[in-house]
Coordinates of C-alpha atoms in Angstrom, one line a residue:
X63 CA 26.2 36.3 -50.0
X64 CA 27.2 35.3 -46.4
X65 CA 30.2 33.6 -45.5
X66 CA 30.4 29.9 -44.1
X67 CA 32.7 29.5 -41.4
X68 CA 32.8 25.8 -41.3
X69 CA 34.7 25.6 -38.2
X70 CA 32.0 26.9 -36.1
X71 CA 29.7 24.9 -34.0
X72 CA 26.3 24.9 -35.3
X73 CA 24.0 26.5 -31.7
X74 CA 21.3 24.0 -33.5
X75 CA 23.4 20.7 -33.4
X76 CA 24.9 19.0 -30.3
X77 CA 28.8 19.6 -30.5
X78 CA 30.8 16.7 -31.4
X79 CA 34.4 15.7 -30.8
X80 CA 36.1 14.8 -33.1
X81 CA 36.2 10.8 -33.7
X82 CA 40.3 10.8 -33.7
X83 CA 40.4 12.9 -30.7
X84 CA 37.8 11.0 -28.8
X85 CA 39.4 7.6 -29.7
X86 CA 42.5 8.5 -28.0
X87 CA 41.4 10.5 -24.9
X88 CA 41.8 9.9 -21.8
X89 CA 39.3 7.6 -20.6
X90 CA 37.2 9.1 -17.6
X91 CA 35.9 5.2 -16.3
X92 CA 36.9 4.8 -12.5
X93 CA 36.3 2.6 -9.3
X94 CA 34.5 4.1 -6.6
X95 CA 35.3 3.8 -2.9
X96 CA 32.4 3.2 -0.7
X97 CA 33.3 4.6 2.6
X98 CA 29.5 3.9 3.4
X99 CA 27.1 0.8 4.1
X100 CA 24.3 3.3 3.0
X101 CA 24.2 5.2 -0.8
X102 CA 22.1 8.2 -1.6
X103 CA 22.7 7.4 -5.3
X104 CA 23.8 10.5 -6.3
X105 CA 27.0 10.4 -8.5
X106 CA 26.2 7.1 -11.1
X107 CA 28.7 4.1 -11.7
X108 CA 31.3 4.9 -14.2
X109 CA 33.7 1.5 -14.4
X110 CA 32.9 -1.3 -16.8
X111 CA 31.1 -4.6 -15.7
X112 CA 30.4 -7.7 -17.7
X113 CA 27.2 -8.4 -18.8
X114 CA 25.9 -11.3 -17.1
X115 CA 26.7 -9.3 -14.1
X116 CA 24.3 -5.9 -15.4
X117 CA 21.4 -8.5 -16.0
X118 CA 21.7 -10.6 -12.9
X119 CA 22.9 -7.6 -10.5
X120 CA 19.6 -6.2 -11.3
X121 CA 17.5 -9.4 -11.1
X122 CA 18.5 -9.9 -7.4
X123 CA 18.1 -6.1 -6.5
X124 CA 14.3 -6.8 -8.4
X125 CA 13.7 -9.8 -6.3
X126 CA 14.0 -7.4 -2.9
X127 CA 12.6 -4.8 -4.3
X128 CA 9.7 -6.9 -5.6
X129 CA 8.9 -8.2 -1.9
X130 CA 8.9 -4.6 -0.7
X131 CA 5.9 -3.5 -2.8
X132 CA 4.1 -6.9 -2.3
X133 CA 4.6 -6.1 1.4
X134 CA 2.9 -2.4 1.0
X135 CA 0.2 -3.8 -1.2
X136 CA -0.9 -6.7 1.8
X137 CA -0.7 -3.7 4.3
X138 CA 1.9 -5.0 6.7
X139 CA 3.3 -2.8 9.5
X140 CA 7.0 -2.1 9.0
X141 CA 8.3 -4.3 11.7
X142 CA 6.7 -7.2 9.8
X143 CA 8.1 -5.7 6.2
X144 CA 11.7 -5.6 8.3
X145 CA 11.3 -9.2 9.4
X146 CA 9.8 -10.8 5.9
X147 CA 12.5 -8.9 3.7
X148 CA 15.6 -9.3 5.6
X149 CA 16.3 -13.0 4.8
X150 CA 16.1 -11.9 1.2
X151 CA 18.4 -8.8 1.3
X152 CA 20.9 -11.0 3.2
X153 CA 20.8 -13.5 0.2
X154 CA 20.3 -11.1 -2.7
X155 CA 21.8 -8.0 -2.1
X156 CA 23.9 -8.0 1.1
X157 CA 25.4 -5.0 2.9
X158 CA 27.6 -5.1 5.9
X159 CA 28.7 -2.5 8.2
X160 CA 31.8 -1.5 8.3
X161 CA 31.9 -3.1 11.8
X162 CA 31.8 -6.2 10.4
X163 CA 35.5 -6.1 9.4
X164 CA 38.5 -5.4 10.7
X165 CA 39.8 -3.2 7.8
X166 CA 36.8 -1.8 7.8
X167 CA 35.5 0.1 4.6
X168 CA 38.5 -1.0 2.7
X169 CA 37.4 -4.5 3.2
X170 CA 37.3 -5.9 -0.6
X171 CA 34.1 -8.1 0.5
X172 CA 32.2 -4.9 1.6
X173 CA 33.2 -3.2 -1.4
X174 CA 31.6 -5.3 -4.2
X175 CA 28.9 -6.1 -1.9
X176 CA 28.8 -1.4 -2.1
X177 CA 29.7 -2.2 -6.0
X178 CA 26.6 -4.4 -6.6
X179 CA 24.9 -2.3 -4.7
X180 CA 25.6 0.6 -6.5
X181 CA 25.0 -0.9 -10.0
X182 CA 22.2 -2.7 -9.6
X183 CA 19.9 0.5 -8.7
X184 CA 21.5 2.8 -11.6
X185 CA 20.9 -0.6 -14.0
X186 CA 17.0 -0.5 -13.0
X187 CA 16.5 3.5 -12.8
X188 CA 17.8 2.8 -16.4
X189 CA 14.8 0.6 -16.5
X190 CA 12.2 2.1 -15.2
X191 CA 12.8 5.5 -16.3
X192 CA 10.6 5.5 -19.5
X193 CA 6.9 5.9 -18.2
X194 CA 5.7 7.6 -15.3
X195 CA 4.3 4.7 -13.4
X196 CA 7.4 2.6 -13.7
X197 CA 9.0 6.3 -12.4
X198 CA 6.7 6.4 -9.4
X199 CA 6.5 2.7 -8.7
X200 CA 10.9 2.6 -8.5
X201 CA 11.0 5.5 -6.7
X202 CA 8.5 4.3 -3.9
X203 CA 10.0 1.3 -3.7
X204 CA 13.8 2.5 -3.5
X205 CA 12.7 5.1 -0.9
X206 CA 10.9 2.1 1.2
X207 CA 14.7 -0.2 0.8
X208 CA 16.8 3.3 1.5
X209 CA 14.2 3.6 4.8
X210 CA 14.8 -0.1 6.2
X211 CA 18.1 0.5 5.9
X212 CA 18.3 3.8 7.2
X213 CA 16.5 2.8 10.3
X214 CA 18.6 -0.8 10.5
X215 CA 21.8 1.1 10.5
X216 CA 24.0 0.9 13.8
X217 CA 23.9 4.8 15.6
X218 CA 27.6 5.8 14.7
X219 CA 27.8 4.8 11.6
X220 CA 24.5 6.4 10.4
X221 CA 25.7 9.8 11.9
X222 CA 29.3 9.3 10.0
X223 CA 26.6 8.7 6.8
X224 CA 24.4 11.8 7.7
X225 CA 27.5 14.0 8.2
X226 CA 28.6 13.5 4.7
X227 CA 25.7 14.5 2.6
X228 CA 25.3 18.1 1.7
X229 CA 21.9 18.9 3.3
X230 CA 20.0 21.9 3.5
X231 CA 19.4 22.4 7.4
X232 CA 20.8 24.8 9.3
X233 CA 21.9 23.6 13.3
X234 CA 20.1 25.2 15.9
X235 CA 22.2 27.0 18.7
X236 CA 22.0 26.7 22.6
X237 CA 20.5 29.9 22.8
X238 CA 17.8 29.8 20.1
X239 CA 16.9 26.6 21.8
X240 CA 16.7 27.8 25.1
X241 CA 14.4 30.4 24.4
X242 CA 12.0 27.7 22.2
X243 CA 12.5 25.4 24.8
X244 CA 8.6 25.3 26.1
X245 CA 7.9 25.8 22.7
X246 CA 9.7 22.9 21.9
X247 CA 8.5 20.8 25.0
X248 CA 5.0 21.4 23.9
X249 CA 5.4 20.3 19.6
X250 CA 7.2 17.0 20.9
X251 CA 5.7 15.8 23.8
X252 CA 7.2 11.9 23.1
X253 CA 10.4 13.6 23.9
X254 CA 11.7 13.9 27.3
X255 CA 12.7 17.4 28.6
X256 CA 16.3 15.3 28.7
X257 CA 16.3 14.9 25.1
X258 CA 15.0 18.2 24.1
X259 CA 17.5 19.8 26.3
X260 CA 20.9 17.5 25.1
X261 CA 19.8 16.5 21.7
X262 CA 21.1 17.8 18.8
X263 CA 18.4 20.2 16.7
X264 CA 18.1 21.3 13.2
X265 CA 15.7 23.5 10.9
X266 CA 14.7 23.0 7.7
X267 CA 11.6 24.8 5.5
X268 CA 8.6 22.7 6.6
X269 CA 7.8 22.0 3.1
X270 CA 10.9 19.4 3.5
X271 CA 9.1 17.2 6.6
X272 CA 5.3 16.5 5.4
X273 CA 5.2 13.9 7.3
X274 CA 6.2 15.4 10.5
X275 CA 4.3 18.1 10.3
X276 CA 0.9 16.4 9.0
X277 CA 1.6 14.0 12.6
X278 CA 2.4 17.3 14.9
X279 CA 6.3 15.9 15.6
X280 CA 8.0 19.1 15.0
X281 CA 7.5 23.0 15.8
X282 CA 6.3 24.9 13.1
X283 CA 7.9 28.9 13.5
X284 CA 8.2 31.4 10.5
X285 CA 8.1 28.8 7.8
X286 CA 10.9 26.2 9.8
X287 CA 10.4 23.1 11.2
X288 CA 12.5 22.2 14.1
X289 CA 13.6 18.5 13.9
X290 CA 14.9 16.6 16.6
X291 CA 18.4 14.1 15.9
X292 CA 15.5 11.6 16.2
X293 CA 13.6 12.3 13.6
X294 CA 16.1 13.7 11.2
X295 CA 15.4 10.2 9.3
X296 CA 12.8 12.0 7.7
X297 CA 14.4 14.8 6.4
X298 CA 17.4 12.5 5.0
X299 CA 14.4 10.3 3.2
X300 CA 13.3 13.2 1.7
X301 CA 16.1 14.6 0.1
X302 CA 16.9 11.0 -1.1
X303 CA 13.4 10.9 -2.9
X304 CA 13.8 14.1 -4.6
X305 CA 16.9 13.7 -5.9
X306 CA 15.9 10.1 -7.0
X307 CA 12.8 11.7 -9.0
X308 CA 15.2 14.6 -10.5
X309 CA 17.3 11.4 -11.7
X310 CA 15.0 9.1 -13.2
X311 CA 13.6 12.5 -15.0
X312 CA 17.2 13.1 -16.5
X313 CA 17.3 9.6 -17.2
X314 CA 13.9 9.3 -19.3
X315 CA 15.3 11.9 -21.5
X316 CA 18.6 10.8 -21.8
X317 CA 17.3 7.2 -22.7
X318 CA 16.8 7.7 -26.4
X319 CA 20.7 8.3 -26.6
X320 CA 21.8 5.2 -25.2
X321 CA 24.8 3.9 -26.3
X322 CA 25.0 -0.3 -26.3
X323 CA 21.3 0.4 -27.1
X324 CA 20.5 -2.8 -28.9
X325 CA 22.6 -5.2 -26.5
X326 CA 21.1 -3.1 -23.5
X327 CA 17.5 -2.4 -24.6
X328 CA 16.4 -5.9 -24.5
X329 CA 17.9 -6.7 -21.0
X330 CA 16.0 -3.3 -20.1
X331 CA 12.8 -4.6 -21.4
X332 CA 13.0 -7.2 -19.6
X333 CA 14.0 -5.9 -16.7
X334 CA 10.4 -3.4 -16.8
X335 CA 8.1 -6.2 -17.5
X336 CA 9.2 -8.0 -14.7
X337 CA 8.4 -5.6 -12.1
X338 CA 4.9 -6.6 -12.8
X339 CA 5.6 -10.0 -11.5
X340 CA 9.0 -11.3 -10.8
X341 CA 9.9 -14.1 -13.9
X342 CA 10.7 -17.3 -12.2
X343 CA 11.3 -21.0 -12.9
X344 CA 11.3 -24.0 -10.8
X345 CA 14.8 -26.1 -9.5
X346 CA 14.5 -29.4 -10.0
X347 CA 14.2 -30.4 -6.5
X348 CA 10.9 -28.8 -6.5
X349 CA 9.1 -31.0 -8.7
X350 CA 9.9 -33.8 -5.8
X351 CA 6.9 -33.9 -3.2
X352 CA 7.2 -36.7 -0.7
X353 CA 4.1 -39.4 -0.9
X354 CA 2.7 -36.7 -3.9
X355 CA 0.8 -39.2 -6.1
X356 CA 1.6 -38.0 -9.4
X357 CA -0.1 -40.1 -11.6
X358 CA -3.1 -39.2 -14.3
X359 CA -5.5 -40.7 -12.4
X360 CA -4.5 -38.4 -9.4
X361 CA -4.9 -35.0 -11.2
X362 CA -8.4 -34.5 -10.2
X363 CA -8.1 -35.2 -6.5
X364 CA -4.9 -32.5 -6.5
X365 CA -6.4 -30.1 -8.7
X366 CA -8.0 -28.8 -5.1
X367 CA -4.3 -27.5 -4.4
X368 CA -4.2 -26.0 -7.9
X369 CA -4.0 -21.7 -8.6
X370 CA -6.9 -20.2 -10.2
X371 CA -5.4 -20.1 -14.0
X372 CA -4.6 -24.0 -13.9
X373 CA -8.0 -24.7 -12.1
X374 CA -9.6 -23.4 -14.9
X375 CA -7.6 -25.1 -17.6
X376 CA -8.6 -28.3 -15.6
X377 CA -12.8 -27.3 -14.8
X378 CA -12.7 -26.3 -18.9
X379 CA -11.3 -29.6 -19.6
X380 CA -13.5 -31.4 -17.8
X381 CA -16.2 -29.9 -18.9
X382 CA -15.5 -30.0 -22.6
X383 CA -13.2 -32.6 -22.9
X384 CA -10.8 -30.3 -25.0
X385 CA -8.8 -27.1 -24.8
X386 CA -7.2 -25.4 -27.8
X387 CA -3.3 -25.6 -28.1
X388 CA -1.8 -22.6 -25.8
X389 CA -4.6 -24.2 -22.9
X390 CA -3.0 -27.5 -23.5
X391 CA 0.4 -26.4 -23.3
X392 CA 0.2 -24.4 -20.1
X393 CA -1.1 -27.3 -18.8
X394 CA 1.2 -29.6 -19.7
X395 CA 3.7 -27.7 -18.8
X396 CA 2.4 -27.4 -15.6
X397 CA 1.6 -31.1 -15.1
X398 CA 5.1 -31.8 -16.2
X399 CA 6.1 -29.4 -13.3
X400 CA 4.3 -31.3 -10.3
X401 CA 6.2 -34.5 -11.4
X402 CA 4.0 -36.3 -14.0
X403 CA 5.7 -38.4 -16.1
X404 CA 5.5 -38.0 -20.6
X405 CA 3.7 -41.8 -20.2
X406 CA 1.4 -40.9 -17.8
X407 CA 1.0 -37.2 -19.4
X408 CA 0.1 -39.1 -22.6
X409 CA -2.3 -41.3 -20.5
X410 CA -3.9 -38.2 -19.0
X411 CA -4.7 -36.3 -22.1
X412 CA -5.9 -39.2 -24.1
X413 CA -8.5 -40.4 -21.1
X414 CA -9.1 -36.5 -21.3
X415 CA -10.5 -35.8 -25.0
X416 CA -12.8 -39.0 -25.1
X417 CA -14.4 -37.6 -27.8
X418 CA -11.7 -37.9 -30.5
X419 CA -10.8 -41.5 -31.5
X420 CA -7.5 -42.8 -31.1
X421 CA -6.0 -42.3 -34.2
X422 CA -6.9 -38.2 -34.4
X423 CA -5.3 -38.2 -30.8
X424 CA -1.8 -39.7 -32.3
X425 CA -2.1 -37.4 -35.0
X426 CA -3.2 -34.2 -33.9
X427 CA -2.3 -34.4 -29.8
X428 CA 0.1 -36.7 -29.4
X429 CA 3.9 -35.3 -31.0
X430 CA 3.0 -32.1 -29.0
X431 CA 2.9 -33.6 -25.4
X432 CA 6.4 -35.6 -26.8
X433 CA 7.8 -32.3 -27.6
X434 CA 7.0 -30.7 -24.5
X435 CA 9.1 -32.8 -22.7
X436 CA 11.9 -33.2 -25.0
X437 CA 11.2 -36.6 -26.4
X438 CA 11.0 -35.2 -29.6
X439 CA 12.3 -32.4 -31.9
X440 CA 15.5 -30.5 -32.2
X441 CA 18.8 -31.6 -30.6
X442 CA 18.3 -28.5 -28.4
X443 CA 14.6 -29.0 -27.1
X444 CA 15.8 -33.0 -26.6
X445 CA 19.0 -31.7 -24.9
X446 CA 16.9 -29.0 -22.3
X447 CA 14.7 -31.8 -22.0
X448 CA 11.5 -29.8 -23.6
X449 CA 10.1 -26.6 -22.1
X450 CA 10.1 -25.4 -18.3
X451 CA 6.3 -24.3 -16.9
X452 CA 5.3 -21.4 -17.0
X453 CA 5.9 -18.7 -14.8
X454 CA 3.3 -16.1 -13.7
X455 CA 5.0 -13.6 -15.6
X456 CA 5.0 -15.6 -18.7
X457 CA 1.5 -16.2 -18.4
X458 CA 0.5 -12.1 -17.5
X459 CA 2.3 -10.9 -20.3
X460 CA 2.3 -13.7 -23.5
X461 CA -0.2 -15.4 -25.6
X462 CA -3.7 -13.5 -24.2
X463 CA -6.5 -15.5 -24.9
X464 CA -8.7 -15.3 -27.7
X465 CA -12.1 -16.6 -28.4
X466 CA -12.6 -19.7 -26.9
X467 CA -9.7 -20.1 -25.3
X468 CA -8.9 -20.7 -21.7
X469 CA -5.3 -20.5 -20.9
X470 CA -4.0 -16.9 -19.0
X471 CA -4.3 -15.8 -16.1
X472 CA -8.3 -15.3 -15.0
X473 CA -7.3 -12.5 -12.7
X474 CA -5.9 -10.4 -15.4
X475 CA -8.1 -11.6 -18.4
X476 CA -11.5 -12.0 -17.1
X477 CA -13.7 -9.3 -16.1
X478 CA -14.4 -8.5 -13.3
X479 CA -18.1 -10.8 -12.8
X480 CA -16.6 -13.9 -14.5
X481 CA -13.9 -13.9 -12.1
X482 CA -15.9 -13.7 -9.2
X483 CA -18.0 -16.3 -10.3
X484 CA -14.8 -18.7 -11.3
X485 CA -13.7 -17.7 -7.6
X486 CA -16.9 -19.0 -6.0
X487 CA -16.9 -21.6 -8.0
X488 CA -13.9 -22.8 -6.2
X489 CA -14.9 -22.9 -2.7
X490 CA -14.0 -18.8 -2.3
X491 CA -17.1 -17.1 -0.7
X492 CA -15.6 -14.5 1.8
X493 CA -16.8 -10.7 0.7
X494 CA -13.5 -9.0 2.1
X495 CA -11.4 -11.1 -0.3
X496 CA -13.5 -11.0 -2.8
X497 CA -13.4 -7.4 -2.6
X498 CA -9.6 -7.3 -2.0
X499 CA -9.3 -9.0 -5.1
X500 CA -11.2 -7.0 -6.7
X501 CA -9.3 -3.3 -5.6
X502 CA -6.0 -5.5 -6.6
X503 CA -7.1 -6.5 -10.4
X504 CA -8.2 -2.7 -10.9
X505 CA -5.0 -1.6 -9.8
X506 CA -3.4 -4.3 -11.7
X507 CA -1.9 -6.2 -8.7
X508 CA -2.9 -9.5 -10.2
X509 CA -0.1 -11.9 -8.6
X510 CA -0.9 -10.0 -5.4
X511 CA -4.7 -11.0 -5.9
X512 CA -3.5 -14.7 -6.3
X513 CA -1.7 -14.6 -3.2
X514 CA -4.5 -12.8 -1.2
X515 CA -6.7 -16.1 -2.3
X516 CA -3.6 -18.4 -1.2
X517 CA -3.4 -17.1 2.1
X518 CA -6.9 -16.6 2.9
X519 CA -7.9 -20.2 1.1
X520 CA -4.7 -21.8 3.7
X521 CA -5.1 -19.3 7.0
X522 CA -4.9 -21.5 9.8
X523 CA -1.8 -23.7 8.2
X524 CA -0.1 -20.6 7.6
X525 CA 0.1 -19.3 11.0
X526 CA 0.9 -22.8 12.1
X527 CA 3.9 -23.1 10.4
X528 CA 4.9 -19.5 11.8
X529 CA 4.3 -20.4 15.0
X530 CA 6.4 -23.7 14.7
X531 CA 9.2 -22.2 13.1
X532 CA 8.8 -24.7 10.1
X533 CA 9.2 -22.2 7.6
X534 CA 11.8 -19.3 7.3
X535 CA 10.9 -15.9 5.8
X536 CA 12.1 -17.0 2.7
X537 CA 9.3 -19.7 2.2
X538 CA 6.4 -17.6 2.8
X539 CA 7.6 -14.9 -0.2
X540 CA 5.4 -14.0 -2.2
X541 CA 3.9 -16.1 -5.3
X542 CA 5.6 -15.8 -8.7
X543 CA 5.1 -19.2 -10.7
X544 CA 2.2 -21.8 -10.6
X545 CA 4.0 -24.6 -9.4
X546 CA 5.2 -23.2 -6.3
X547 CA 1.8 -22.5 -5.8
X548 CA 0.5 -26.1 -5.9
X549 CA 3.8 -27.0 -3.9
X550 CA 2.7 -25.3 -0.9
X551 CA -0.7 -25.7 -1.0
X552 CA -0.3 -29.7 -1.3
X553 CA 2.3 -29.4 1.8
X554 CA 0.2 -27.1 3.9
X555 CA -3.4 -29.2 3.5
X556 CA -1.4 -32.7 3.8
X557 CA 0.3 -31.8 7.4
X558 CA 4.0 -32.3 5.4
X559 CA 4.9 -28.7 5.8
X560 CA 8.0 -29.4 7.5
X561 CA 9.4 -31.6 4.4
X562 CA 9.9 -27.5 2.3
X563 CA 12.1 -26.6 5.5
X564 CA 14.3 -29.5 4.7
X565 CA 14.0 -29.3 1.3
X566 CA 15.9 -26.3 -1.1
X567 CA 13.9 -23.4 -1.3
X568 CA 12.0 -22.2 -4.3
X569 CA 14.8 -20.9 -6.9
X570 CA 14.4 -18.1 -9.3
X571 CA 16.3 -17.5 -12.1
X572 CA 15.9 -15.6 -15.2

């Protein structure tokens, strides 16, 4: 019979402490300097954070990051990405340079502005580590906000930056560049012979600079590339992408060990399903559109300024003189959201289903419009004053229709010939947006496909309010709830686009 030696640690099982010992260790949690504007991400947060601030750091870093993809997907150059998403960094995730201060680094405002940065990417890669295409999509992203950065960053205090990672390049010499220097002249001719002469050089294995070497930027010799200081973005980029793809890996098999799992895991769920479309809900102030006449004999005139999903609540209405409950209350809900009043609501629907008589309305219709907007039911529906509209995120993602039903979102749950036909059927005839929309639903784009329609549908009053100056960056973001949708629409068509520049802008919240 063999003998048990208890004391020894099972190669099979993970090794544990034991729980005395671990309760009164040392604890390892610290704050971390941030000597830096830029991060490469590579050592993870270890201090302790409240709650609110996990959920909402990452919200805001989701909001930017959010713009950068919708700015890739519409194929803008980067000079027009820089200009769209800076406003939005600037209000959601700030980063001065140490410039900006006279202590600089040790500045406590550029610290937690470092802090939240910090957190807020580690709280998403916790996120979007658990499938591949969340994987791919962060790490795109991230690399495309590490870039605009990168490039945005003042000279010295990207070269302090640069100095302190731990790349693998290897400088080249005066005299290994003096005898590569035709060499040299001829694999960079956008560089003067001045440049090429005083500029700093390194070489790295080619494999590191695809970029460079698929546009002829570098010399190629015995397996180097040899990178000018001005392009040694690229090489910086690329050993911030493959360290960020290492991590998420490590991540998405350390994530069935969480601790916190079951306060976290929610807040991460939450997190992933909103990269598909950024949750949002309307401020007050945006229900308020000046001369808007919100009325329910109105609806029909401003159902022209309507998005596709409520356009086809209101054409199946019409049509049928009834929709089924979750059509109704996206609908109301929305109609609540441009301003309508419960009375009028109430006068709306009933005018609506003419073919039920009065007294099935009040008993089958009627205590569900009242609910909606608070008049009725619990102390806390009264108290919240009912339920907000819908945001597109809400609509993608709860409730898909059944048989019969109208409510959703047509670009995700139509196929592909219904919703060109419900697109024509609104007035939308061109081929190349018809097309766009259709290479954005199969890639399952679909708030970017509603926004392709919006800007096409409102071209010219678009780039009128750019060239006035009217709207700021800001109020030309992309598209996340119905309402704004109407909003601007109804501005742009009735010449009153100048009243959203003195208005608040759209505010998201979770």
């Amino acid at each position: 019979m063999m003998r048990h030696d208890f004391n020894r640690i099972d190669s099979k099982r993970r090794a544990t402490i034991d729980y005395k010992k671990k309760q009164f260790a040392n604890p390892t949690y610290k704050q971390h300097d941030y000597p830096h504007r830029l991060n490469i991400y590579h050592v993870p947060p270890t201090a302790e954070i409240r709650l609110e601030d996990f959920e909402g750091w990452a919200i805001d870093r989701l909001r930017v990051l959010a713009e950068l993809e919708a700015c890739s997907f519409r194929n803008k150059t980067p000079a027009e990405t820089a200009d769209h998403v800076k406003p939005l960094l600037d209000k959601w995730l700030r980063l001065d340079p140490n410039s900006s201060s006279a202590q600089g680094c040790t500045d406590p405002r550029l610290q937690e502005q470092r802090r939240k940065d910090h957190y807020s990417h580690f709280i998403l890669r916790l996120a979007f580590s658990s499938t591949e295409e969340l994987r791919r999509r962060f790490a795109r992203v991230e690399g495309a906000l590490f870039r605009l950065r990168f490039q945005t960053e003042n000279v010295r205090e990207r070269q302090d930056f640069v100095s302190s990672l731990s790349l693998d390049w290897e400088a080249v010499g005066e005299q290994e560049k003096r005898t590569l220097a035709q060499d040299l002249v001829n694999a960079t001719p956008s560089l003067k012979k001045a440049d090429i002469e005083d500029g700093g050089w390194v070489k790295v294995d080619f494999e590191t600079v695809p970029e460079l070497v698929e546009g002829r930027r570098v010399l190629v010799k015995a397996g180097k590339a040899y990178v000018p200081s001005k392009e040694q973005m690229s090489i910086v980029l690329a050993g911030f992408n493959d360290r960020l793809e290492k991590g998420l890996e490590l991540t998405a098999r350390a994530l069935p060990g969480l601790d916190e799992g079951d306060r976290l895991r929610p807040i991460l769920d939450h997190l992933s399903k909103n990269f598909a479309t950024p949750d949002a809900s309307l401020a007050d102030s945006d229900t308020a559109l000046p001369g808007a006449p919100i009325t329910a004999s109105s609806i029909d005139h401003l159902s022209q300024h309507f998005p596709l999903c409520m356009r086809n609540l209101h054409m199946t209405l019409r049509k049928n003189s009834h929709l089924k409950h979750f059509g109704r209350l996206q609908y109301t809900l929305f109609l609540k959201g441009l301003g309508l009043t419960m009375e009028d609501c109430l006068i709306f629907w009933r005018q609506s289903f003419r073919l039920v008589t009065d007294d099935t309305f009040n008993k089958e219709y009627r205590y569900n419009i009242r609910h909606s907007y608070g008049d009725v039911g619990g102390d806390a529906i009264r108290r919240g004053r009912g339920y907000s509209p819908f945001s597109c995120q809400k609509i993608l993602t709860e409730h898909p229709p059944g048989s019969g039903e109208s409510h959703g979102c047509p670009y995700r749950h139509f196929s592909v010939d219904n919703l060109t036909s419900l697109l024509q059927a609104t007035g939308v005839h061109d081929r190349d947006v018809l097309r766009g929309v259709k290479e954005d639903v199969d890639k399952k784009r679909y708030h970017i496909a509603c926004n392709r329609v919006f800007e096409w549908a409102h071209k010219g009053e678009l780039q009128k309010v750019k060239e006035d100056g009217n709207w700021k960056a800001t109020d030309l973001d992309t598209i996340v709830h119905p309402n704004t949708y109407f909003k601007r629409s109804y501005l742009l068509k009735s010449g009153l686009a100048g009243e959203l520049g003195r208005s608040q802008g759209d505010q998201m919240e979770t």
